[in-house]
Tab-separated table of C-alpha atoms in Angstrom:
chain	number	residue	atom	x	y	z
A	1	UNK	CA	17.686	-45.374	-92.543
A	2	UNK	CA	19.506	-42.087	-93.685
A	3	UNK	CA	17.893	-38.994	-94.765
A	4	UNK	CA	19.600	-35.696	-95.568
A	5	UNK	CA	23.056	-35.000	-93.685
A	6	UNK	CA	22.358	-37.167	-90.609
A	7	UNK	CA	24.153	-40.459	-91.732
A	8	UNK	CA	22.728	-43.810	-90.481
A	9	UNK	CA	19.961	-44.001	-88.126
A	10	UNK	CA	18.507	-47.196	-86.092
A	11	UNK	CA	14.747	-46.864	-85.857
A	12	UNK	CA	12.141	-49.143	-84.679
A	13	UNK	CA	9.564	-50.214	-87.680
A	14	UNK	CA	7.163	-47.503	-86.427
A	15	UNK	CA	10.027	-44.933	-86.231
A	16	UNK	CA	10.798	-45.836	-89.717
A	17	UNK	CA	7.193	-45.120	-91.059
A	18	UNK	CA	6.960	-41.886	-89.023
A	19	UNK	CA	10.352	-40.796	-90.217
A	20	UNK	CA	9.431	-41.587	-94.082
A	21	UNK	CA	6.425	-39.625	-93.697
A	22	UNK	CA	8.301	-36.882	-91.673
A	23	UNK	CA	5.916	-37.357	-88.800
A	24	UNK	CA	8.935	-37.964	-86.225
A	25	UNK	CA	8.525	-34.990	-84.307
A	26	UNK	CA	8.180	-35.342	-80.350
A	27	UNK	CA	8.472	-32.659	-77.350
A	28	UNK	CA	10.994	-31.901	-74.944
A	29	UNK	CA	12.663	-34.706	-73.113
A	30	UNK	CA	10.193	-35.385	-70.094
A	31	UNK	CA	11.540	-35.051	-66.610
A	32	UNK	CA	12.421	-38.749	-64.876
A	33	UNK	CA	10.138	-37.659	-62.039
A	34	UNK	CA	6.975	-37.456	-64.393
A	35	UNK	CA	7.905	-40.399	-66.322
A	36	UNK	CA	8.103	-42.711	-63.010
A	37	UNK	CA	4.951	-40.681	-61.620
A	38	UNK	CA	2.960	-41.572	-64.893
A	39	UNK	CA	4.389	-44.968	-65.512
A	40	UNK	CA	3.481	-46.043	-62.015
A	41	UNK	CA	0.189	-44.965	-62.693
A	42	UNK	CA	-0.814	-47.565	-65.334
A	43	UNK	CA	-0.878	-50.185	-62.530
A	44	UNK	CA	-4.631	-51.263	-62.368
A	45	UNK	CA	-6.052	-50.211	-58.774
A	46	UNK	CA	-6.650	-53.533	-57.853
A	47	UNK	CA	-2.711	-54.718	-58.435
A	48	UNK	CA	-1.780	-51.553	-56.198
A	49	UNK	CA	-3.972	-52.268	-53.444
A	50	UNK	CA	-2.758	-55.940	-53.552
A	51	UNK	CA	0.989	-55.189	-53.456
A	52	UNK	CA	2.778	-54.244	-50.370
A	53	UNK	CA	4.315	-50.792	-49.754
A	54	UNK	CA	7.862	-51.842	-50.215
A	55	UNK	CA	7.086	-53.215	-53.429
A	56	UNK	CA	5.711	-49.973	-54.808
A	57	UNK	CA	9.145	-48.274	-53.201
A	58	UNK	CA	11.062	-50.761	-55.095
A	59	UNK	CA	9.255	-50.063	-58.349
A	60	UNK	CA	9.428	-46.155	-57.689
A	61	UNK	CA	12.823	-46.475	-57.026
A	62	UNK	CA	13.924	-47.843	-60.666
A	63	UNK	CA	12.995	-44.207	-62.143
A	64	UNK	CA	16.430	-42.694	-61.971
A	65	UNK	CA	18.633	-41.227	-64.115
A	66	UNK	CA	21.000	-44.296	-64.528
A	67	UNK	CA	18.514	-46.609	-65.007
A	68	UNK	CA	16.436	-44.703	-67.808
A	69	UNK	CA	17.659	-44.361	-71.265
A	70	UNK	CA	16.025	-41.678	-73.566
A	71	UNK	CA	16.498	-42.300	-77.475
A	72	UNK	CA	16.175	-38.823	-78.951
A	73	UNK	CA	16.121	-40.500	-82.458
A	74	UNK	CA	12.877	-42.031	-81.864
A	75	UNK	CA	11.417	-40.690	-78.868
A	76	UNK	CA	11.471	-43.775	-76.612
A	77	UNK	CA	12.127	-44.164	-73.181
A	78	UNK	CA	13.639	-47.574	-71.573
A	79	UNK	CA	15.168	-48.739	-68.689
A	80	UNK	CA	18.756	-50.232	-68.945
A	81	UNK	CA	19.082	-54.042	-68.699
A	82	UNK	CA	19.718	-54.437	-65.570
A	83	UNK	CA	16.722	-52.207	-64.282
A	84	UNK	CA	14.509	-53.684	-66.387
A	85	UNK	CA	15.333	-57.093	-65.133
A	86	UNK	CA	14.732	-55.869	-61.703
A	87	UNK	CA	11.595	-54.371	-62.818
A	88	UNK	CA	10.392	-57.615	-63.743
A	89	UNK	CA	11.516	-59.691	-60.528
A	90	UNK	CA	9.480	-56.910	-58.732
A	91	UNK	CA	6.229	-57.247	-60.614
A	92	UNK	CA	6.707	-61.181	-60.441
A	93	UNK	CA	5.090	-63.254	-57.506
A	94	UNK	CA	7.772	-62.907	-54.245
A	95	UNK	CA	7.690	-66.440	-54.070
A	96	UNK	CA	11.003	-68.200	-53.818
A	97	UNK	CA	10.587	-72.127	-53.129
A	98	UNK	CA	13.332	-73.697	-51.029
A	99	UNK	CA	12.898	-77.090	-52.836
A	100	UNK	CA	11.752	-76.508	-56.620
A	101	UNK	CA	10.416	-79.605	-57.605
A	102	UNK	CA	10.264	-81.131	-61.237
A	103	UNK	CA	7.775	-84.123	-62.370
A	104	UNK	CA	9.175	-85.957	-65.449
A	105	UNK	CA	9.681	-89.238	-67.052
A	106	UNK	CA	11.735	-92.422	-65.424
A	107	UNK	CA	13.652	-92.069	-68.661
A	108	UNK	CA	14.552	-88.500	-68.352
A	109	UNK	CA	15.743	-89.612	-64.637
A	110	UNK	CA	17.930	-92.278	-66.249
A	111	UNK	CA	19.342	-90.327	-69.020
A	112	UNK	CA	20.272	-87.519	-65.732
A	113	UNK	CA	22.204	-90.016	-64.036
A	114	UNK	CA	23.755	-92.262	-67.124
A	115	UNK	CA	24.975	-88.896	-68.762
A	116	UNK	CA	25.468	-86.859	-65.552
A	117	UNK	CA	24.102	-83.745	-67.067
A	118	UNK	CA	21.099	-81.741	-66.677
A	119	UNK	CA	18.500	-81.646	-69.784
A	120	UNK	CA	16.511	-78.426	-70.804
A	121	UNK	CA	14.277	-78.710	-73.781
A	122	UNK	CA	13.151	-75.522	-76.117
A	123	UNK	CA	10.004	-74.085	-75.492
A	124	UNK	CA	8.722	-75.345	-78.660
A	125	UNK	CA	7.382	-78.591	-77.129
A	126	UNK	CA	5.728	-77.047	-73.734
A	127	UNK	CA	2.709	-78.907	-73.152
A	128	UNK	CA	0.227	-75.732	-73.270
A	129	UNK	CA	0.797	-74.930	-76.951
A	130	UNK	CA	-0.725	-71.490	-76.704
A	131	UNK	CA	1.880	-70.510	-73.791
A	132	UNK	CA	4.510	-68.873	-75.913
A	133	UNK	CA	2.216	-66.571	-76.937
A	134	UNK	CA	-0.002	-66.144	-74.533
A	135	UNK	CA	1.211	-62.801	-72.944
A	136	UNK	CA	2.077	-60.962	-76.238
A	137	UNK	CA	-1.573	-61.705	-77.419
A	138	UNK	CA	-2.729	-60.436	-74.250
A	139	UNK	CA	-1.168	-57.422	-74.177
A	140	UNK	CA	-2.090	-57.044	-78.202
A	141	UNK	CA	1.845	-56.787	-78.908
A	142	UNK	CA	1.949	-56.903	-82.356
A	143	UNK	CA	0.376	-59.472	-84.703
A	144	UNK	CA	1.847	-62.768	-83.380
A	145	UNK	CA	3.015	-64.693	-85.900
A	146	UNK	CA	5.922	-67.359	-86.556
A	147	UNK	CA	8.154	-65.802	-88.361
A	148	UNK	CA	11.612	-67.070	-89.057
A	149	UNK	CA	12.850	-64.652	-86.157
A	150	UNK	CA	10.304	-65.997	-83.675
A	151	UNK	CA	11.044	-69.648	-84.786
A	152	UNK	CA	14.863	-68.620	-84.018
A	153	UNK	CA	13.954	-66.900	-80.636
A	154	UNK	CA	12.195	-70.035	-79.725
A	155	UNK	CA	14.641	-72.806	-80.302
A	156	UNK	CA	17.340	-70.593	-78.813
A	157	UNK	CA	15.004	-70.368	-75.321
A	158	UNK	CA	15.169	-73.557	-73.195
A	159	UNK	CA	13.214	-74.411	-70.044
A	160	UNK	CA	13.205	-76.346	-67.174
A	161	UNK	CA	9.643	-75.936	-65.474
A	162	UNK	CA	8.992	-76.658	-61.552
A	163	UNK	CA	6.706	-76.165	-59.105
A	164	UNK	CA	6.892	-75.298	-55.308
A	165	UNK	CA	7.927	-77.691	-52.582
A	166	UNK	CA	4.221	-77.594	-51.437
A	167	UNK	CA	3.319	-79.787	-54.547
A	168	UNK	CA	6.002	-82.450	-53.546
A	169	UNK	CA	4.259	-85.807	-53.847
A	170	UNK	CA	1.100	-84.374	-55.116
A	171	UNK	CA	-1.432	-87.051	-56.966
A	172	UNK	CA	-2.715	-84.223	-59.194
A	173	UNK	CA	1.011	-83.309	-60.110
A	174	UNK	CA	1.995	-87.096	-60.854
A	175	UNK	CA	-0.950	-87.315	-62.942
A	176	UNK	CA	-0.210	-84.119	-64.938
A	177	UNK	CA	3.481	-84.053	-65.613
A	178	UNK	CA	4.780	-87.345	-63.739
A	179	UNK	CA	3.834	-89.864	-66.197
A	180	UNK	CA	0.407	-90.598	-64.822
A	181	UNK	CA	2.550	-91.835	-61.605
A	182	UNK	CA	5.006	-93.953	-63.550
A	183	UNK	CA	7.470	-91.449	-63.451
A	184	UNK	CA	9.708	-89.330	-60.688
A	185	UNK	CA	9.848	-86.245	-59.164
A	186	UNK	CA	13.512	-84.448	-58.789
A	187	UNK	CA	13.841	-82.190	-56.004
A	188	UNK	CA	16.387	-79.607	-56.280
A	189	UNK	CA	18.105	-76.726	-54.276
A	190	UNK	CA	18.132	-73.393	-56.001
A	191	UNK	CA	21.245	-71.451	-56.198
A	192	UNK	CA	19.877	-67.986	-56.663
A	193	UNK	CA	22.985	-66.003	-57.144
A	194	UNK	CA	23.756	-68.087	-60.560
A	195	UNK	CA	20.271	-66.812	-61.893
A	196	UNK	CA	22.395	-64.078	-63.299
A	197	UNK	CA	19.746	-62.793	-65.954
A	198	UNK	CA	22.165	-63.095	-68.395
A	199	UNK	CA	21.945	-66.441	-69.130
A	200	UNK	CA	19.971	-67.832	-66.858
A	201	UNK	CA	16.629	-66.275	-65.578
A	202	UNK	CA	14.763	-67.920	-62.539
A	203	UNK	CA	11.435	-67.118	-61.393
A	204	UNK	CA	7.855	-68.055	-60.311
A	205	UNK	CA	5.212	-68.014	-62.547
A	206	UNK	CA	2.471	-64.974	-62.739
A	207	UNK	CA	-0.880	-66.261	-63.118
A	208	UNK	CA	-3.897	-64.290	-64.539
A	209	UNK	CA	-6.961	-64.186	-62.781
A	210	UNK	CA	-9.697	-65.183	-65.323
A	211	UNK	CA	-9.657	-65.194	-69.114
A	212	UNK	CA	-9.773	-61.487	-69.547
A	213	UNK	CA	-7.973	-60.422	-66.304
A	214	UNK	CA	-4.368	-60.450	-65.656
A	215	UNK	CA	-3.419	-57.759	-63.929
A	216	UNK	CA	0.165	-57.681	-64.374
A	217	UNK	CA	-0.198	-57.578	-68.097
A	218	UNK	CA	-2.666	-55.066	-67.837
A	219	UNK	CA	-0.141	-53.199	-66.045
A	220	UNK	CA	2.309	-53.445	-68.750
A	221	UNK	CA	-0.421	-52.905	-71.536
A	222	UNK	CA	-0.706	-49.701	-69.809
A	223	UNK	CA	2.848	-49.102	-69.896
A	224	UNK	CA	2.860	-49.842	-73.683
A	225	UNK	CA	-0.009	-47.219	-74.137
A	226	UNK	CA	1.728	-44.358	-72.271
A	227	UNK	CA	2.561	-41.601	-74.445
A	228	UNK	CA	3.758	-38.246	-73.396
A	229	UNK	CA	4.233	-35.451	-75.991
A	230	UNK	CA	5.370	-38.236	-78.257
A	231	UNK	CA	7.315	-39.969	-75.963
A	232	UNK	CA	6.611	-44.056	-75.352
A	233	UNK	CA	8.095	-46.706	-73.374
A	234	UNK	CA	9.681	-49.707	-74.425
A	235	UNK	CA	10.650	-52.413	-72.806
A	236	UNK	CA	13.930	-54.473	-74.472
A	237	UNK	CA	13.897	-57.421	-72.309
A	238	UNK	CA	10.092	-58.753	-73.128
A	239	UNK	CA	11.209	-61.502	-75.439
A	240	UNK	CA	12.478	-62.971	-72.307
A	241	UNK	CA	10.128	-61.968	-69.393
A	242	UNK	CA	6.704	-62.708	-71.281
A	243	UNK	CA	7.699	-66.615	-70.639
A	244	UNK	CA	6.912	-65.846	-66.998
A	245	UNK	CA	3.231	-64.874	-67.703
A	246	UNK	CA	0.719	-67.959	-68.012
A	247	UNK	CA	-3.180	-68.433	-68.102
A	248	UNK	CA	-5.109	-68.492	-64.899
A	249	UNK	CA	-6.143	-72.077	-65.975
A	250	UNK	CA	-2.736	-73.265	-64.741
A	251	UNK	CA	-2.611	-71.251	-61.674
A	252	UNK	CA	-2.987	-74.714	-59.562
A	253	UNK	CA	0.467	-75.836	-60.430
A	254	UNK	CA	2.366	-73.351	-58.476
A	255	UNK	CA	5.050	-73.277	-61.463
A	256	UNK	CA	8.854	-71.982	-60.519
A	257	UNK	CA	10.456	-71.593	-64.024
A	258	UNK	CA	14.224	-71.811	-65.239
A	259	UNK	CA	15.051	-70.364	-68.736
A	260	UNK	CA	18.315	-70.527	-70.544
A	261	UNK	CA	19.104	-68.150	-73.095
A	262	UNK	CA	21.522	-69.419	-75.670
A	263	UNK	CA	24.242	-67.135	-76.665
A	264	UNK	CA	27.763	-66.826	-78.233
A	265	UNK	CA	30.439	-68.613	-76.056
A	266	UNK	CA	27.700	-70.554	-74.180
A	267	UNK	CA	28.983	-74.089	-72.776
A	268	UNK	CA	25.872	-75.712	-73.305
A	269	UNK	CA	25.845	-78.969	-75.367
A	270	UNK	CA	22.960	-78.786	-77.989
A	271	UNK	CA	21.171	-81.925	-79.551
A	272	UNK	CA	17.777	-82.705	-81.293
A	273	UNK	CA	15.457	-85.079	-80.191
A	274	UNK	CA	11.905	-85.978	-80.952
A	275	UNK	CA	9.745	-85.115	-77.957
A	276	UNK	CA	7.985	-88.609	-76.468
A	277	UNK	CA	4.970	-86.525	-75.296
A	278	UNK	CA	3.815	-84.827	-78.473
A	279	UNK	CA	6.307	-85.857	-81.276
A	280	UNK	CA	7.749	-82.202	-81.945
A	281	UNK	CA	11.155	-81.761	-83.265
A	282	UNK	CA	13.139	-79.749	-80.732
A	283	UNK	CA	16.733	-78.943	-79.473
A	284	UNK	CA	17.788	-79.619	-75.931
A	285	UNK	CA	20.456	-77.943	-73.731
A	286	UNK	CA	22.715	-80.143	-71.806
A	287	UNK	CA	24.442	-78.818	-68.874
A	288	UNK	CA	26.940	-81.453	-66.617
A	289	UNK	CA	25.426	-81.794	-62.991
A	290	UNK	CA	28.421	-80.228	-61.485
A	291	UNK	CA	28.299	-77.100	-63.937
A	292	UNK	CA	29.414	-74.050	-61.714
A	293	UNK	CA	27.228	-71.833	-63.214
A	294	UNK	CA	23.770	-74.253	-63.269
A	295	UNK	CA	21.491	-72.537	-61.028
A	296	UNK	CA	20.189	-75.744	-59.536
A	297	UNK	CA	21.524	-78.452	-57.691
A	298	UNK	CA	19.618	-82.340	-57.535
A	299	UNK	CA	19.298	-83.157	-54.227
A	300	UNK	CA	16.725	-85.711	-53.946
A	301	UNK	CA	14.744	-88.394	-55.892
A	302	UNK	CA	10.879	-89.321	-55.074
A	303	UNK	CA	9.753	-92.481	-57.326
A	304	UNK	CA	5.768	-92.476	-58.686
A	305	UNK	CA	3.355	-94.354	-56.791
A	306	UNK	CA	2.781	-96.498	-60.089
A	307	UNK	CA	6.573	-96.686	-61.472
A	308	UNK	CA	7.246	-100.206	-62.825
A	309	UNK	CA	8.817	-102.557	-60.149
A	310	UNK	CA	8.878	-99.463	-57.670
A	311	UNK	CA	10.961	-100.974	-54.863
A	312	UNK	CA	13.354	-102.563	-57.133
A	313	UNK	CA	13.761	-99.307	-58.985
A	314	UNK	CA	14.149	-97.248	-55.786
A	315	UNK	CA	17.298	-99.493	-54.735
A	316	UNK	CA	18.747	-99.491	-58.087
A	317	UNK	CA	18.269	-95.696	-58.794
A	318	UNK	CA	20.094	-95.211	-55.345
A	319	UNK	CA	23.036	-97.529	-56.261
A	320	UNK	CA	23.149	-95.939	-59.535
A	321	UNK	CA	23.315	-92.505	-58.179
A	322	UNK	CA	25.999	-93.352	-55.647
A	323	UNK	CA	28.103	-94.948	-58.944
A	324	UNK	CA	27.605	-92.101	-60.874
A	325	UNK	CA	28.207	-89.362	-58.182
A	326	UNK	CA	25.179	-87.041	-59.389
A	327	UNK	CA	23.792	-86.152	-55.713
A	328	UNK	CA	26.847	-86.344	-53.246
A	329	UNK	CA	25.347	-88.365	-49.717
A	330	UNK	CA	26.941	-90.320	-47.155
A	331	UNK	CA	23.961	-92.359	-47.074
A	332	UNK	CA	22.975	-92.985	-50.498
A	333	UNK	CA	19.502	-94.640	-49.917
A	334	UNK	CA	18.212	-91.738	-48.408
A	335	UNK	CA	18.534	-89.529	-51.367
A	336	UNK	CA	15.601	-92.123	-53.576
A	337	UNK	CA	12.543	-92.969	-51.956
A	338	UNK	CA	9.348	-94.247	-53.141
A	339	UNK	CA	6.017	-91.826	-53.262
A	340	UNK	CA	3.913	-92.000	-49.977
A	341	UNK	CA	0.640	-92.499	-52.130
A	342	UNK	CA	-0.193	-95.705	-52.156
A	343	UNK	CA	-4.170	-95.883	-53.190
A	344	UNK	CA	-3.833	-94.707	-56.720
A	345	UNK	CA	-4.501	-97.348	-59.433
């Protein structure tokens, strides 16, 4: 957009409309302390009462001159990228499982051991078809539509969904995500420092309390609605962190999510598949199991209670892993075990 002698200026869509109308005036840049106080006052009272003092202090500490960026062209205030990532880390549940678990099919495990590669599917074929747009719709972030840009973003975002270690060998999880008990449960060791918030993002899921109540998203909605003398706040990393919020309907899953964002120079190998569960065409991203940048390390395998030829497959998978060297262990027969559930028909 160019007007008068000012040259080219980058504006948001709303900023462009305001500029064309000549209605892009806003007041003096607000004080940083005032921004912090007013933004934090958008937090729902129930949420404020639920989180401890240290998290309040961590959030307050983000509102500094180094962390805030004021755009005088369109009246926006935003965090630096590092500060915004830290904001969402504090906002999301403070759970860090020692051994996140992934329920999946026997075929996926076979592929992992045979190819020596981790496999992440794009978010386009997640089981919950409304999940991609859940957070956007809740906070009324524009009109969600499958535009070309949205489709491209979804195909460049890859997911590996785990659950917390208390869900290891859980019958409900076997039935929902472990191929009705015929699949496997993979147990990982998280390597937190490798989730660099550049390519890999790793955090627990925030669940709503009910259909019309999700406190963390109510906080985000309040921040989006904040205005001061024409200034407003903007989240630049929302397209990433929105994938860490889910409906209350899934809260019993205790999900722990890893996102990979495709970027220029990425070492991931990309392939196309037809998803075996819902027949959606999807991209997958493949990483060598010894990739020094991958934030998870496979440490053990649990074979499902209804896995065909369970006893034989336990032995064969253990030996296959020993030959392929995916999980390193002096006692290779101990890294693959059968489920302890014996009475599921």
